[in-house]
C-alpha angles and dihedrals in degrees: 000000000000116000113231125202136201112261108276105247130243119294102266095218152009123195145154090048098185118180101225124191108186116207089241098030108091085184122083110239126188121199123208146174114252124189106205114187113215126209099284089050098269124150117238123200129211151160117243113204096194117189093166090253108125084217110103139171122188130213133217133195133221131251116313096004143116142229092246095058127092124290092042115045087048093055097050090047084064107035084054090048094058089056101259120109126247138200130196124183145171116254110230111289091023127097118330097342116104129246139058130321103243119192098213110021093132086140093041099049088052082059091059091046092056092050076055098058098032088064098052094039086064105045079062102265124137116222104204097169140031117201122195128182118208100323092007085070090055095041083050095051093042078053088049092044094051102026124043105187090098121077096187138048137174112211098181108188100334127163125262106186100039096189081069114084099035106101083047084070107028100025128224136344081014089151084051091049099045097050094044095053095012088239150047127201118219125209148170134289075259101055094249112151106251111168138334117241106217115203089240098056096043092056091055093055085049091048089052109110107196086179095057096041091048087056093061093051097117119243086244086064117092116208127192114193115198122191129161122224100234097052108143098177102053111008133220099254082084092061088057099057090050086058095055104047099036107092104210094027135151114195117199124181119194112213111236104015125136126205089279096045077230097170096018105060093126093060095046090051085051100051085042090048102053097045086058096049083045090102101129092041105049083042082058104043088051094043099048107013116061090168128093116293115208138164129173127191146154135223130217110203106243111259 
């Protein structure tokens, strides 16, 4: 049975409007604050770049993370330089919006997702792509698998098998530990206190099913999958699986990038890019080619 949520109310607020004429931008964006509320009455925050096209992607960021980090400034910088308006945001507990850090949430932060594109939706706007980084990918093919008023979605570098990585962040006999106190605290190489991992956060990471999920991601929806090759945090294995299970599904690896796409931001903007601008050709493989639609390719950075 589908769930069905509320509308998502107006944006409660837009700030910071600053006219913005890049030097190679021949459009006029303005970029703008927009509160967002989610579904438990959370405000989300995010940057709005406007171009005046209704034609907007969004863009979500990975664990821990923020909408000002690479990748995502740098995609909406491009995406808005192409004409089409962008908007990147802060899941709930992360950056400006408001609530409570969460270590799992994948579903939930779908759900904040969806109070994302409900609103614009109804201001008049047409998302025709969702883009997540690391977490984010998962977050926007959990968002493809429940919710099919999207065609086209970006996956850089997300995690297939979501019971691997763990021990990398809460060390070892982390399933032990938890059980035994409920939580653990994480913190960094300095000892610093980060963020607390409730029991009940990290089993719904565990009883999230990336697999299943990717099998109810409907044939009209186009999904590009990035990795880079050096990524020492999700590998590309994962990549890989994706690929097989996806049903219209294009796969790039980019030689050389790590998680971050630190010193390859160029060629992840490009592969991103030219999967938006795709529109005549994802049209074609849905209207005269049921089967499965593949490609796989990979990237050198440019010396």
């Amino acid at each position: 049975m589908a769930h069905r949520h509320p509308e998502a109310p107006n944006s409660s607020a837009c700030e910071d409007n600053i006219g913005i004429n890049q030097p190679n931008n021949p459009h006029r964006t303005v970029q703008t604050k927009v509160v967002i509320p989610n579904y438990h009455g959370e405000k989300l925050v995010g940057i709005l770049h406007d171009t005046g096209s209704k034609e907007l992607v969004i863009v979500c960021h990975g664990i821990k993370s923020v909408k000002e980090r690479i990748p995502m400034a740098s995609l909406a910088a491009a995406i808005e330089n192409t004409g089409i308006s962008a908007f990147r945001f802060d899941f709930a507990g992360n950056g400006e919006s408001e609530g409570l850090f969460r270590y799992g949430n994948y579903r939930r932060e779908a759900e904040d997702l969806h109070a994302v594109v409900q609103l614009f939706q109804k201001i008049g706007h047409v998302i025709t792509t969702i883009i997540g980084h690391s977490k984010g990918g998962n977050v926007v093919l959990l968002y493809a698998a429940k919710y099919h008023d999207v065609h086209r979605v970006v996956n850089i570098s997300g995690r297939f098998d979501l019971e691997k990585g763990i021990e990398g962040r809460l060390g070892k006999n982390f399933l032990d530990r938890i059980q035994s106190s409920g939580f653990i605290d994480v913190g960094s190489k300095s000892g610093k206190f980060q963020y607390r991992v409730t029991k009940e956060s990290l089993m719904d990471r565990l009883s999230t099913d990336m697999r299943a999920a990717c099998h109810l991601i409907p044939e009209n929806c186009r999904v590009l999958t990035v990795h880079g090759s050096m990524d020492q945090i999700v590998p590309v294995k994962d990549a890989l699986e994706f690929d097989k299970i996806i049903t219209n599904h294009v796969l790039r690896i980019i030689q050389g990038a790590d998680h971050e796409y630190t010193s390859h931001q160029n060629e992840l903007v490009k592969v991103v890019l030219d999967f938006i601008r795709d529109h005549s050709r994802c049209n074609d493989t849905m209207e005269h080619s049921p089967s499965r639609v593949h490609g796989l390719s990979s990237i050198s950075p440019r010396l």
